[in-house]
PDB file of C-alpha atoms in Angstrom:
ATOM      1  CA  UNK Z   1       0.161   0.052   0.123  1.00 60.00           C
ATOM      2  CA  UNK Z   2       1.285   3.284  -0.980  1.00 66.00           C
ATOM      3  CA  UNK Z   3       0.584   7.017   0.188  1.00 62.00           C
ATOM      4  CA  UNK Z   4      -1.601   7.389  -2.648  1.00 72.00           C
ATOM      5  CA  UNK Z   5      -3.544   4.419  -2.296  1.00 73.00           C
ATOM      6  CA  UNK Z   6      -6.280   6.134  -0.156  1.00 75.00           C
ATOM      7  CA  UNK Z   7      -8.098   9.294  -1.082  1.00 80.00           C
ATOM      8  CA  UNK Z   8      -9.452  10.176   2.521  1.00 81.00           C
ATOM      9  CA  UNK Z   9      -9.156  13.301   4.138  1.00 82.00           C
ATOM     10  CA  UNK Z  10      -7.759  11.377   7.242  1.00 84.00           C
ATOM     11  CA  UNK Z  11      -5.395   9.247   5.391  1.00 80.00           C
ATOM     12  CA  UNK Z  12      -2.458  11.543   5.555  1.00 81.00           C
ATOM     13  CA  UNK Z  13      -2.540  11.886   9.099  1.00 84.00           C
ATOM     14  CA  UNK Z  14      -2.556   8.219   9.382  1.00 84.00           C
ATOM     15  CA  UNK Z  15       0.139   7.690   7.125  1.00 81.00           C
ATOM     16  CA  UNK Z  16       2.323  10.496   9.397  1.00 82.00           C
ATOM     17  CA  UNK Z  17       1.559   8.837  12.583  1.00 84.00           C
ATOM     18  CA  UNK Z  18       2.240   5.619  11.365  1.00 83.00           C
ATOM     19  CA  UNK Z  19       5.581   6.635   9.553  1.00 82.00           C
ATOM     20  CA  UNK Z  20       6.641   8.943  12.224  1.00 81.00           C
ATOM     21  CA  UNK Z  21       5.928   6.067  14.919  1.00 83.00           C
ATOM     22  CA  UNK Z  22       8.066   3.347  12.892  1.00 79.00           C
ATOM     23  CA  UNK Z  23      10.996   5.559  12.315  1.00 78.00           C
ATOM     24  CA  UNK Z  24      11.520   6.994  15.883  1.00 81.00           C
ATOM     25  CA  UNK Z  25       9.915   4.542  18.450  1.00 84.00           C
ATOM     26  CA  UNK Z  26      11.834   1.522  17.360  1.00 83.00           C
ATOM     27  CA  UNK Z  27      15.115   3.142  17.570  1.00 80.00           C
ATOM     28  CA  UNK Z  28      13.996   4.333  21.207  1.00 82.00           C
ATOM     29  CA  UNK Z  29      13.248   0.933  22.303  1.00 86.00           C
ATOM     30  CA  UNK Z  30      16.258  -0.328  21.126  1.00 85.00           C
ATOM     31  CA  UNK Z  31      18.346   2.414  22.852  1.00 80.00           C
ATOM     32  CA  UNK Z  32      16.592   1.643  25.865  1.00 84.00           C
ATOM     33  CA  UNK Z  33      17.268  -2.196  25.591  1.00 86.00           C
ATOM     34  CA  UNK Z  34      21.056  -1.617  24.395  1.00 81.00           C
ATOM     35  CA  UNK Z  35      21.484   1.504  26.737  1.00 78.00           C
ATOM     36  CA  UNK Z  36      20.693  -0.721  29.985  1.00 81.00           C
ATOM     37  CA  UNK Z  37      23.593  -3.141  29.267  1.00 81.00           C
ATOM     38  CA  UNK Z  38      26.256  -0.529  28.696  1.00 80.00           C
ATOM     39  CA  UNK Z  39      28.684   1.133  31.529  1.00 84.00           C
ATOM     40  CA  UNK Z  40      28.182   4.436  32.287  1.00 83.00           C
ATOM     41  CA  UNK Z  41      31.890   5.132  31.133  1.00 86.00           C
ATOM     42  CA  UNK Z  42      32.131   2.785  28.167  1.00 87.00           C
ATOM     43  CA  UNK Z  43      33.721   3.632  24.714  1.00 90.00           C
ATOM     44  CA  UNK Z  44      30.106   3.249  23.051  1.00 83.00           C
ATOM     45  CA  UNK Z  45      28.622   5.577  25.193  1.00 84.00           C
ATOM     46  CA  UNK Z  46      31.512   7.744  25.188  1.00 89.00           C
ATOM     47  CA  UNK Z  47      31.170   7.684  21.437  1.00 89.00           C
ATOM     48  CA  UNK Z  48      27.386   8.045  21.134  1.00 84.00           C
ATOM     49  CA  UNK Z  49      27.612  11.188  23.567  1.00 87.00           C
ATOM     50  CA  UNK Z  50      30.329  12.876  21.191  1.00 93.00           C
ATOM     51  CA  UNK Z  51      27.936  12.284  17.919  1.00 93.00           C
ATOM     52  CA  UNK Z  52      25.098  13.690  19.616  1.00 90.00           C
ATOM     53  CA  UNK Z  53      27.311  16.651  20.734  1.00 93.00           C
ATOM     54  CA  UNK Z  54      28.713  17.116  17.249  1.00 95.00           C
ATOM     55  CA  UNK Z  55      25.268  16.914  15.838  1.00 94.00           C
ATOM     56  CA  UNK Z  56      23.712  19.770  17.920  1.00 93.00           C
ATOM     57  CA  UNK Z  57      26.975  21.968  17.252  1.00 94.00           C
ATOM     58  CA  UNK Z  58      26.720  21.407  13.614  1.00 95.00           C
ATOM     59  CA  UNK Z  59      22.757  22.436  13.956  1.00 94.00           C
ATOM     60  CA  UNK Z  60      23.756  25.376  15.918  1.00 92.00           C
ATOM     61  CA  UNK Z  61      26.496  26.491  13.657  1.00 95.00           C
ATOM     62  CA  UNK Z  62      24.049  26.380  10.604  1.00 95.00           C
ATOM     63  CA  UNK Z  63      21.594  28.353  12.324  1.00 92.00           C
ATOM     64  CA  UNK Z  64      24.375  31.020  13.081  1.00 94.00           C
ATOM     65  CA  UNK Z  65      26.100  31.272   9.626  1.00 94.00           C
ATOM     66  CA  UNK Z  66      23.504  29.940   7.139  1.00 95.00           C
ATOM     67  CA  UNK Z  67      20.025  30.916   8.713  1.00 94.00           C
ATOM     68  CA  UNK Z  68      16.717  30.592   6.909  1.00 91.00           C
ATOM     69  CA  UNK Z  69      13.499  32.848   7.712  1.00 87.00           C
ATOM     70  CA  UNK Z  70      13.227  35.590   9.791  1.00 84.00           C
ATOM     71  CA  UNK Z  71      16.624  34.827  11.378  1.00 88.00           C
ATOM     72  CA  UNK Z  72      18.515  35.599   8.152  1.00 89.00           C
ATOM     73  CA  UNK Z  73      17.643  39.246   8.501  1.00 84.00           C
ATOM     74  CA  UNK Z  74      19.804  39.631  11.418  1.00 87.00           C
ATOM     75  CA  UNK Z  75      23.200  40.579  10.743  1.00 87.00           C
ATOM     76  CA  UNK Z  76      25.787  37.763  11.481  1.00 91.00           C
ATOM     77  CA  UNK Z  77      27.609  39.914  14.359  1.00 90.00           C
ATOM     78  CA  UNK Z  78      24.390  40.334  16.166  1.00 91.00           C
ATOM     79  CA  UNK Z  79      23.566  36.523  15.770  1.00 93.00           C
ATOM     80  CA  UNK Z  80      27.199  35.650  16.913  1.00 94.00           C
ATOM     81  CA  UNK Z  81      26.981  38.172  19.802  1.00 93.00           C
ATOM     82  CA  UNK Z  82      23.471  36.684  20.683  1.00 95.00           C
ATOM     83  CA  UNK Z  83      24.907  33.080  20.858  1.00 95.00           C
ATOM     84  CA  UNK Z  84      28.071  34.130  22.826  1.00 96.00           C
ATOM     85  CA  UNK Z  85      26.228  36.195  25.468  1.00 97.00           C
ATOM     86  CA  UNK Z  86      23.520  33.716  26.024  1.00 97.00           C
ATOM     87  CA  UNK Z  87      25.904  30.782  26.304  1.00 96.00           C
ATOM     88  CA  UNK Z  88      27.800  33.016  28.823  1.00 97.00           C
ATOM     89  CA  UNK Z  89      24.855  33.613  30.879  1.00 97.00           C
ATOM     90  CA  UNK Z  90      24.196  30.125  30.751  1.00 97.00           C
ATOM     91  CA  UNK Z  91      27.124  28.982  32.295  1.00 97.00           C
ATOM     92  CA  UNK Z  92      27.081  32.080  34.796  1.00 97.00           C
ATOM     93  CA  UNK Z  93      23.484  30.854  35.953  1.00 97.00           C
ATOM     94  CA  UNK Z  94      24.412  27.544  36.797  1.00 97.00           C
ATOM     95  CA  UNK Z  95      23.774  25.843  33.380  1.00 96.00           C
ATOM     96  CA  UNK Z  96      20.118  26.952  33.065  1.00 96.00           C
ATOM     97  CA  UNK Z  97      18.870  26.497  29.601  1.00 95.00           C
ATOM     98  CA  UNK Z  98      16.037  29.014  29.766  1.00 96.00           C
ATOM     99  CA  UNK Z  99      18.558  31.825  31.285  1.00 97.00           C
ATOM    100  CA  UNK Z 100      20.859  31.294  27.943  1.00 96.00           C
ATOM    101  CA  UNK Z 101      17.793  31.293  25.452  1.00 95.00           C
ATOM    102  CA  UNK Z 102      16.061  34.181  26.895  1.00 96.00           C
ATOM    103  CA  UNK Z 103      19.433  36.200  27.050  1.00 97.00           C
ATOM    104  CA  UNK Z 104      20.138  35.388  23.547  1.00 95.00           C
ATOM    105  CA  UNK Z 105      16.784  36.474  22.621  1.00 93.00           C
ATOM    106  CA  UNK Z 106      16.949  39.614  24.385  1.00 94.00           C
ATOM    107  CA  UNK Z 107      20.191  40.275  22.848  1.00 94.00           C
ATOM    108  CA  UNK Z 108      18.515  40.021  19.191  1.00 90.00           C
ATOM    109  CA  UNK Z 109      15.546  42.139  20.150  1.00 88.00           C
ATOM    110  CA  UNK Z 110      17.705  44.788  21.336  1.00 89.00           C
ATOM    111  CA  UNK Z 111      20.067  44.623  18.835  1.00 88.00           C
ATOM    112  CA  UNK Z 112      17.045  44.647  16.449  1.00 82.00           C
ATOM    113  CA  UNK Z 113      15.972  47.659  18.404  1.00 81.00           C
ATOM    114  CA  UNK Z 114      19.305  49.570  18.060  1.00 79.00           C
ATOM    115  CA  UNK Z 115      19.143  48.940  14.227  1.00 72.00           C
ATOM    116  CA  UNK Z 116      15.577  50.693  14.078  1.00 64.00           C
ATOM    117  CA  UNK Z 117      13.408  47.954  14.316  1.00 59.00           C
ATOM    118  CA  UNK Z 118      14.509  46.970  10.844  1.00 61.00           C
ATOM    119  CA  UNK Z 119      13.337  43.433  11.403  1.00 58.00           C
ATOM    120  CA  UNK Z 120      10.427  43.759  13.990  1.00 55.00           C
ATOM    121  CA  UNK Z 121       8.679  45.930  11.456  1.00 57.00           C
ATOM    122  CA  UNK Z 122       8.547  43.070   8.662  1.00 59.00           C
ATOM    123  CA  UNK Z 123       7.209  40.571  11.172  1.00 56.00           C
ATOM    124  CA  UNK Z 124       4.179  42.322  12.090  1.00 54.00           C
TER     125      UNK Z 124
END
C-alpha cells in the first residue's frame, strides 16, 4: 500500500502517524534495551555522546552562519553576539537553559531595536 492508495481526508494524518512512529519509536526501544547493558563510562556510550554533541554543534553553527527565515534578516555579528552572550549567561546561571535562551533572544531584540526595528517591522 502506498501513500496515494487512499483518497480520504484522514489518510495523510494516519500515514504520518504510522511512519513517524515506526521511524522513531523502534530506535528508542532499541536504545533503551542496549543502553541498559552499557556501562556509564564505556567506549560505546562515549562515542554516542560525542556524536550527539557534534550533531547539535553542527545545527547551531548552521543556524548562525546560514540561517533561514526571519533569523536571516539579522546581521551575522548580532547572531554571533547573541549566541556568545546567551552561552556566557547559561554558564553563569548554573547551566540553566532557559536563562541562556532568554538572554540570547533579548540580545537579538535589543540589537534589532538599536538598528531601528529593521526586522520587527517586517514581522508585524
